[in-house]
Tab-separated table of C-alpha atoms in Angstrom:
chain	number	residue	atom	x	y	z
A	1	MET	CA	122.694	-22.631	65.168
A	2	ASP	CA	122.667	-25.403	62.454
A	3	ASN	CA	120.902	-25.023	59.108
A	4	HIS	CA	117.924	-27.117	60.167
A	5	SER	CA	117.164	-24.974	63.234
A	6	LYS	CA	117.383	-21.840	61.081
A	7	GLN	CA	115.061	-23.229	58.547
A	8	GLN	CA	112.545	-24.072	61.252
A	9	ILE	CA	112.719	-20.455	62.551
A	10	TYR	CA	112.344	-19.122	59.059
A	11	THR	CA	109.361	-21.263	58.403
A	12	LYS	CA	107.622	-19.910	61.606
A	13	LEU	CA	108.711	-16.423	60.613
A	14	HIS	CA	107.115	-16.596	57.121
A	15	LYS	CA	103.902	-18.108	58.655
A	16	HIS	CA	103.456	-15.113	61.046
A	17	LEU	CA	104.239	-12.686	58.186
A	18	LYS	CA	101.182	-13.827	56.289
A	19	ASP	CA	99.016	-12.290	58.989
A	20	LEU	CA	100.917	-8.895	58.983
A	21	PRO	CA	100.904	-5.844	56.619
A	22	TRP	CA	103.097	-5.968	53.506
A	23	TYR	CA	105.432	-3.305	54.763
A	24	VAL	CA	106.341	-5.423	57.808
A	25	GLU	CA	107.373	-8.253	55.468
A	26	GLU	CA	109.399	-5.737	53.386
A	27	TYR	CA	111.134	-4.457	56.543
A	28	ILE	CA	111.984	-8.036	57.720
A	29	ASN	CA	113.355	-8.902	54.423
A	30	TYR	CA	115.593	-5.688	54.669
A	31	LYS	CA	116.883	-6.796	58.091
A	32	LYS	CA	117.593	-10.476	57.103
A	33	ARG	CA	121.181	-9.706	56.249
A	34	LYS	CA	121.782	-7.908	59.617
A	35	LEU	CA	119.670	-9.943	62.096
A	36	SER	CA	119.580	-13.562	63.093
A	37	ALA	CA	116.486	-15.649	62.348
A	38	ALA	CA	115.694	-15.843	65.993
A	39	SER	CA	115.826	-11.942	66.403
A	40	LEU	CA	113.516	-11.468	63.343
A	41	LEU	CA	111.016	-13.924	64.731
A	42	ASN	CA	111.026	-11.923	68.106
A	43	TYR	CA	110.422	-8.790	66.095
A	44	VAL	CA	107.470	-10.281	64.374
A	45	HIS	CA	105.887	-11.575	67.613
A	46	ASP	CA	106.255	-8.072	69.033
A	47	TYR	CA	104.709	-6.433	65.968
A	48	LYS	CA	101.677	-8.857	66.147
A	49	ILE	CA	101.208	-7.723	69.679
A	50	PHE	CA	101.118	-4.092	68.738
A	51	PHE	CA	98.923	-4.494	65.666
A	52	ASN	CA	96.477	-6.643	67.559
A	53	TRP	CA	96.364	-3.937	70.149
A	54	LEU	CA	95.346	-1.341	67.511
A	55	VAL	CA	92.439	-3.699	66.559
A	56	THR	CA	91.158	-4.423	70.048
A	57	GLY	CA	91.495	-0.755	70.865
A	58	ASN	CA	89.183	0.119	68.012
A	59	TYR	CA	91.821	2.098	66.013
A	60	TYR	CA	91.276	-0.206	63.186
A	61	SER	CA	88.382	-2.552	62.310
A	62	GLY	CA	89.779	-4.591	59.380
A	63	GLU	CA	92.204	-7.616	59.011
A	64	LEU	CA	95.715	-7.086	60.409
A	65	LYS	CA	97.359	-7.677	57.027
A	66	ASN	CA	95.342	-4.735	55.505
A	67	LEU	CA	96.220	-2.276	58.200
A	68	PRO	CA	97.306	0.899	56.279
A	69	LEU	CA	100.283	2.978	56.682
A	70	GLU	CA	98.082	6.018	57.151
A	71	LEU	CA	96.822	4.689	60.529
A	72	LEU	CA	100.509	4.516	61.739
A	73	GLU	CA	101.223	8.028	60.598
A	74	SER	CA	98.000	9.401	62.396
A	75	LEU	CA	98.675	7.892	65.780
A	76	THR	CA	99.330	10.421	68.557
A	77	VAL	CA	101.941	10.218	71.284
A	78	GLN	CA	99.176	9.799	73.931
A	79	GLU	CA	97.802	6.916	71.970
A	80	THR	CA	101.101	5.073	71.575
A	81	GLU	CA	101.894	5.676	75.252
A	82	GLN	CA	98.708	3.648	75.991
A	83	PHE	CA	100.339	0.763	74.283
A	84	LEU	CA	103.213	0.893	76.574
A	85	THR	CA	100.767	1.059	79.542
A	86	PHE	CA	98.951	-1.984	78.014
A	87	LEU	CA	102.323	-3.775	78.035
A	88	GLN	CA	103.020	-2.971	81.559
A	89	TYR	CA	99.637	-3.561	83.175
A	90	GLU	CA	97.887	-5.961	81.095
A	91	LEU	CA	100.743	-8.179	79.871
A	92	HIS	CA	102.790	-7.539	82.871
A	93	ASN	CA	106.095	-6.857	80.881
A	94	LYS	CA	109.005	-5.861	82.835
A	95	GLU	CA	110.737	-2.542	81.896
A	96	VAL	CA	113.409	-4.399	79.959
A	97	THR	CA	110.895	-6.271	77.948
A	98	MET	CA	108.940	-3.099	77.279
A	99	ASN	CA	112.171	-1.528	76.070
A	100	ARG	CA	112.836	-4.395	73.745
A	101	LYS	CA	109.487	-4.239	72.124
A	102	LEU	CA	109.649	-0.347	71.843
A	103	SER	CA	113.135	-0.747	70.157
A	104	GLY	CA	111.557	-3.131	67.604
A	105	LEU	CA	108.838	-0.659	66.787
A	106	LYS	CA	111.168	2.233	66.659
A	107	SER	CA	113.304	0.396	64.023
A	108	LEU	CA	110.228	-0.442	62.039
A	109	PHE	CA	109.005	3.020	61.987
A	110	ASN	CA	112.428	4.448	61.298
A	111	TYR	CA	112.613	2.125	58.108
A	112	LEU	CA	109.172	3.303	57.024
A	113	GLN	CA	110.108	6.983	57.435
A	114	ASN	CA	113.847	7.260	56.537
A	115	ILE	CA	114.864	4.174	54.511
A	116	ALA	CA	111.844	2.860	52.436
A	117	GLU	CA	110.558	5.017	49.528
A	118	THR	CA	107.716	4.863	47.003
A	119	ARG	CA	108.194	5.015	43.240
A	120	ASP	CA	108.020	8.751	43.287
A	121	LEU	CA	110.833	8.853	45.883
A	122	GLN	CA	108.575	9.644	48.898
A	123	PRO	CA	108.901	8.084	52.300
A	124	TYR	CA	106.343	5.615	53.378
A	125	LEU	CA	105.749	7.696	56.521
A	126	LYS	CA	106.188	11.466	56.832
A	127	ARG	CA	105.637	11.500	60.504
A	128	ASN	CA	107.038	9.007	62.976
A	129	VAL	CA	105.263	8.749	66.332
A	130	MET	CA	107.709	6.090	67.755
A	131	ALA	CA	110.572	8.610	67.498
A	132	LYS	CA	108.881	10.574	70.195
A	133	LEU	CA	108.576	7.881	72.707
A	134	GLU	CA	111.290	7.401	75.383
A	135	PHE	CA	112.694	4.128	76.675
A	136	ASN	CA	112.284	3.163	80.395
A	137	ASP	CA	115.369	4.328	82.249
A	138	ILE	CA	116.936	1.063	83.400
A	139	LYS	CA	120.050	0.867	85.499
A	140	GLU	CA	121.647	-2.517	84.882
A	141	SER	CA	123.925	-4.307	87.174
A	142	MET	CA	127.378	-5.373	86.017
A	143	GLU	CA	126.170	-9.021	86.137
A	144	THR	CA	123.327	-8.116	83.652
A	145	THR	CA	125.602	-6.134	81.328
A	146	ALA	CA	128.116	-8.904	81.419
A	147	ASN	CA	125.491	-11.657	80.712
A	148	LYS	CA	124.327	-9.660	77.713
A	149	MET	CA	127.825	-9.299	76.374
A	150	GLU	CA	128.659	-12.969	76.788
A	151	GLY	CA	126.570	-14.188	73.973
A	152	LYS	CA	127.966	-11.605	71.493
A	153	ILE	CA	131.709	-12.066	71.876
A	154	LEU	CA	134.173	-14.746	70.914
A	155	LEU	CA	134.683	-17.347	73.612
A	156	GLY	CA	136.920	-20.336	74.119
A	157	ASP	CA	137.824	-21.996	70.827
A	158	GLU	CA	136.038	-19.353	68.843
A	159	TYR	CA	138.896	-16.932	69.415
A	160	GLU	CA	141.442	-18.831	67.343
A	161	GLN	CA	138.744	-20.339	64.946
A	162	PHE	CA	137.683	-16.799	63.856
A	163	ARG	CA	141.305	-15.882	63.031
A	164	GLN	CA	141.776	-19.002	61.103
A	165	PHE	CA	138.450	-18.532	59.225
A	166	ILE	CA	139.689	-15.061	57.955
A	167	ALA	CA	143.106	-16.370	57.008
A	168	TYR	CA	141.976	-19.490	55.129
A	169	ASP	CA	138.427	-20.908	55.565
A	170	TYR	CA	136.537	-17.840	54.164
A	171	GLY	CA	137.879	-18.456	50.857
A	172	LYS	CA	137.054	-22.148	50.940
A	173	LEU	CA	133.491	-21.339	51.934
A	174	TYR	CA	132.942	-19.253	48.870
A	175	LYS	CA	135.226	-21.335	46.452
A	176	ASP	CA	132.479	-21.329	43.861
A	177	ASN	CA	132.432	-17.480	43.665
A	178	LYS	CA	135.512	-16.448	41.887
A	179	LYS	CA	135.072	-12.720	42.599
A	180	LEU	CA	134.879	-13.295	46.388
A	181	VAL	CA	137.802	-15.741	46.372
A	182	ASN	CA	139.965	-13.343	44.486
A	183	PHE	CA	139.127	-10.486	46.754
A	184	HIS	CA	139.820	-12.671	49.766
A	185	LEU	CA	143.182	-13.821	48.480
A	186	ARG	CA	144.123	-10.163	47.696
A	187	ASN	CA	143.351	-8.990	51.296
A	188	ARG	CA	143.584	-11.964	53.600
A	189	GLU	CA	146.946	-11.060	55.004
A	190	ARG	CA	145.782	-7.607	55.753
A	191	ASP	CA	142.433	-8.683	57.112
A	192	THR	CA	143.989	-11.470	59.306
A	193	ALA	CA	146.637	-8.980	60.607
A	194	LEU	CA	143.930	-6.372	61.454
A	195	ILE	CA	141.588	-8.825	63.282
A	196	SER	CA	144.557	-10.552	65.035
A	197	LEU	CA	145.842	-7.177	66.237
A	198	ILE	CA	142.468	-6.208	67.912
A	199	LEU	CA	142.052	-9.754	69.216
A	200	GLY	CA	145.550	-9.514	70.671
A	201	SER	CA	145.406	-6.049	72.058
A	202	GLY	CA	141.977	-4.822	72.635
A	203	LEU	CA	142.590	-1.603	70.775
A	204	ARG	CA	139.720	0.622	69.912
A	205	LEU	CA	138.478	1.142	66.323
A	206	SER	CA	139.814	4.618	66.093
A	207	GLU	CA	143.121	3.621	67.334
A	208	VAL	CA	143.486	0.857	64.734
A	209	VAL	CA	142.430	3.278	61.929
A	210	ASN	CA	145.082	5.913	62.903
A	211	LEU	CA	148.000	3.358	63.229
A	212	ASN	CA	151.066	3.991	60.997
A	213	VAL	CA	153.696	1.539	60.078
A	214	ASP	CA	156.290	3.278	62.324
A	215	ASP	CA	153.981	2.907	65.405
A	216	ILE	CA	154.623	-0.849	65.544
A	217	ASP	CA	157.699	-1.826	67.595
A	218	HIS	CA	158.575	-5.374	66.363
A	219	SER	CA	160.943	-6.247	69.225
A	220	LYS	CA	158.758	-5.154	72.190
A	221	PHE	CA	155.473	-6.164	70.556
A	222	THR	CA	153.781	-2.774	71.269
A	223	ALA	CA	151.847	-0.294	69.194
A	224	ARG	CA	151.966	3.470	69.743
A	225	VAL	CA	148.488	4.933	69.971
A	226	ILE	CA	146.737	8.140	70.822
A	227	ARG	CA	144.105	7.333	73.378
A	228	LYS	CA	141.168	9.322	74.544
A	229	GLY	CA	142.168	12.609	75.940
A	230	ASN	CA	144.892	12.959	73.506
A	231	LYS	CA	147.240	10.692	75.561
A	232	GLU	CA	150.033	8.603	73.873
A	233	GLN	CA	150.452	5.132	75.055
A	234	TYR	CA	152.424	2.079	73.975
A	235	VAL	CA	150.038	-0.815	74.072
A	236	TYR	CA	151.150	-4.310	74.063
A	237	PHE	CA	149.726	-7.021	71.712
A	238	SER	CA	150.222	-10.863	71.318
A	239	LYS	CA	152.952	-12.789	69.488
A	240	GLN	CA	150.200	-14.216	67.187
A	241	ALA	CA	149.354	-10.602	66.196
A	242	MET	CA	153.068	-9.822	65.594
A	243	ASP	CA	153.393	-12.958	63.309
A	244	ASP	CA	150.250	-11.923	61.320
A	245	LEU	CA	151.460	-8.260	61.051
A	246	THR	CA	154.860	-9.355	59.854
A	247	GLU	CA	153.300	-11.624	57.142
A	248	TYR	CA	151.107	-8.591	56.094
A	249	LEU	CA	153.979	-6.034	56.082
A	250	GLN	CA	155.958	-8.269	53.851
A	251	ILE	CA	153.385	-8.046	51.059
A	252	ARG	CA	151.882	-4.593	51.933
A	253	SER	CA	153.920	-2.252	49.610
A	254	LYS	CA	153.989	-4.399	46.540
A	255	ARG	CA	150.412	-5.850	46.844
A	256	TYR	CA	148.842	-2.408	47.321
A	257	ASP	CA	151.363	-0.424	45.261
A	258	ILE	CA	152.138	1.853	48.188
A	259	GLU	CA	154.501	4.788	47.858
A	260	LYS	CA	157.012	5.417	50.739
A	261	THR	CA	155.324	8.630	51.800
A	262	ASN	CA	152.066	6.559	52.685
A	263	LYS	CA	152.716	5.515	56.247
A	264	ALA	CA	149.281	4.059	56.997
A	265	LEU	CA	149.473	0.737	58.538
A	266	PHE	CA	146.212	-0.689	57.064
A	267	VAL	CA	145.454	0.369	53.555
A	268	ALA	CA	142.872	-0.111	50.883
A	269	ALA	CA	143.597	-0.766	47.224
A	270	ALA	CA	143.354	2.160	44.890
A	271	MET	CA	139.949	2.743	43.256
A	272	GLY	CA	139.830	3.355	39.467
A	273	PRO	CA	142.723	3.933	37.105
A	274	LYS	CA	143.741	7.229	38.672
A	275	GLY	CA	143.167	6.298	42.278
A	276	THR	CA	145.895	5.841	44.981
A	277	PRO	CA	145.955	3.389	47.924
A	278	ARG	CA	144.396	4.989	51.023
A	279	ARG	CA	144.147	4.359	54.673
A	280	LEU	CA	141.232	2.016	55.634
A	281	THR	CA	138.395	4.029	57.213
A	282	ALA	CA	136.537	3.160	60.283
A	283	ARG	CA	133.408	2.293	58.245
A	284	ALA	CA	135.493	0.075	55.900
A	285	ILE	CA	136.894	-1.828	58.905
A	286	GLU	CA	133.319	-2.200	60.388
A	287	LYS	CA	132.142	-3.631	57.204
A	288	LEU	CA	134.996	-5.949	57.013
A	289	VAL	CA	134.504	-7.439	60.381
A	290	GLU	CA	130.728	-7.614	59.791
A	291	LYS	CA	131.430	-9.576	56.459
A	292	TYR	CA	133.563	-12.158	58.145
A	293	ALA	CA	131.358	-12.422	61.236
A	294	ASN	CA	128.307	-13.183	59.195
A	295	ALA	CA	130.084	-15.777	57.142
A	296	PHE	CA	131.451	-17.273	60.357
A	297	GLY	CA	127.939	-17.672	61.782
A	298	LYS	CA	128.302	-15.158	64.589
A	299	PRO	CA	126.759	-11.964	63.153
A	300	SER	CA	126.778	-10.284	66.632
A	301	VAL	CA	130.523	-9.901	66.371
A	302	SER	CA	131.618	-6.278	65.676
A	303	VAL	CA	134.844	-4.429	65.980
A	304	HIS	CA	133.951	-3.461	69.550
A	305	LYS	CA	132.914	-7.048	70.464
A	306	LEU	CA	136.379	-8.014	69.323
A	307	ARG	CA	137.847	-5.619	71.937
A	308	HIS	CA	135.448	-7.148	74.598
A	309	SER	CA	136.531	-10.598	73.402
A	310	PHE	CA	140.233	-9.734	74.165
A	311	ALA	CA	139.333	-8.218	77.487
A	312	THR	CA	137.391	-11.215	78.699
A	313	ARG	CA	139.996	-13.658	77.615
A	314	TYR	CA	142.777	-11.447	79.156
A	315	HIS	CA	141.010	-11.231	82.626
A	316	ASN	CA	140.261	-15.005	82.714
A	317	GLU	CA	143.795	-15.995	81.915
A	318	ILE	CA	145.759	-13.288	83.691
A	319	ASN	CA	143.197	-11.827	86.231
A	320	ASP	CA	144.831	-8.505	86.829
A	321	VAL	CA	142.168	-5.696	86.636
A	322	PRO	CA	144.529	-2.654	86.983
A	323	LYS	CA	146.796	-3.904	84.185
A	324	LEU	CA	143.681	-4.657	81.899
A	325	ARG	CA	142.389	-1.157	82.613
A	326	ARG	CA	145.727	0.286	81.327
A	327	GLN	CA	145.774	-2.090	78.424
A	328	LEU	CA	142.330	-0.900	77.336
A	329	GLY	CA	142.774	2.670	78.049
A	330	HIS	CA	139.914	3.054	80.358
A	331	SER	CA	139.618	6.254	82.509
A	332	SER	CA	137.672	4.476	85.193
A	333	ILE	CA	138.423	1.117	86.771
A	334	GLN	CA	134.661	0.628	87.048
A	335	THR	CA	134.433	0.216	83.318
A	336	THR	CA	137.032	-2.504	83.416
A	337	MET	CA	135.259	-4.302	86.347
A	338	ILE	CA	132.532	-5.571	83.988
A	339	TYR	CA	134.880	-8.245	82.679
A	340	THR	CA	135.185	-9.803	86.126
A	341	HIS	CA	131.489	-10.695	85.979
A	342	ILE	CA	131.711	-12.677	82.715
A	343	ASN	CA	132.137	-16.255	83.692
A	344	ASN	CA	132.982	-18.736	80.952
A	345	GLU	CA	134.102	-22.250	81.715
A	346	ASP	CA	135.560	-22.765	78.271
A	347	LEU	CA	138.006	-19.976	78.963
A	348	LYS	CA	138.866	-21.030	82.366
A	349	ASN	CA	139.593	-24.489	81.286
A	350	ALA	CA	141.611	-23.480	78.129
A	351	VAL	CA	144.838	-25.540	77.766
A	352	ASP	CA	146.760	-22.931	75.888
A	353	LYS	CA	147.372	-19.721	77.536
A	354	MET	CA	147.448	-16.433	75.599
A	355	ASP	CA	150.861	-15.753	74.190
A	356	MET	CA	150.600	-12.082	75.125
A	357	PRO	CA	153.516	-11.081	77.458
A	358	ARG	CA	152.642	-10.098	80.965
A	359	PHE	CA	152.877	-6.382	81.729
A	360	ASP	CA	155.387	-4.996	84.250
A	361	GLU	CA	154.087	-2.282	86.531
């Protein structure tokens, strides 16, 4: 989405927020770093429906923007269930739409109860009725799940563009911020290798975290991992990932001042004068990916979505579900079958095939 389109959405967003209570605007501002402008606008639309319902249902008689927190705290489960009934029978919302609106309300109420706090360090809400409501039980088809996934993964040219962005363009984007540029220059080989490995193998987050230097076979392009069920497996990865890993390993010891006894493949710099380099944690890797995804303009991309991106590209270019199942470490082939339902013309028409070696049975 270009900047002009984003600005138009934000303009609409702020217009709607003027009609809503102050704590809704505070929550939306809190979420701005984590959600797209379009998602925030959808949240606000759904909140207006809920607050208007409170007015028309005689739970509140004033202006929407003055609706007090105390009212939200006093709502009973039975009363809020009536709102869901209103969505279903008055607005004719489908179950999936009802779930979306309930999810937005749950997120708002969770913020008011567990995150926001007053000057005297008290939560805005001491009681959260939305936490007691359950979502509709919906069994999605593989096609539905695949369609949802398709908009949240890297497709076509984005695959290599994201890698290039981490290796080079992130620093250019923030060239006026010396602190960010220096941090990127210090870690770009590590970050590129890490992302490239996931994109070139489909490894899980926990598997990447636990990798040691000795787990990498430079001649066979494999990584030794412990999969679910404590099963050892050698997982193939792409030549590009090997190239990026090699570049990182050339600077790893000196750049991060690592002792020979530290075997962790991906490490973080020492913290403080007496600190020592340590293995990158799962949360650190999640934040790393989140940082680059937001700057890249695709905030939906996460570590797990990188795994999905690999699986989607592998299936489209190699089309062998049993081998993909083994590569991903799925216990059931039904889990792997979802990637057969993601249809993307950019991938089908890609000129350059993946450089990953085909697997032998």
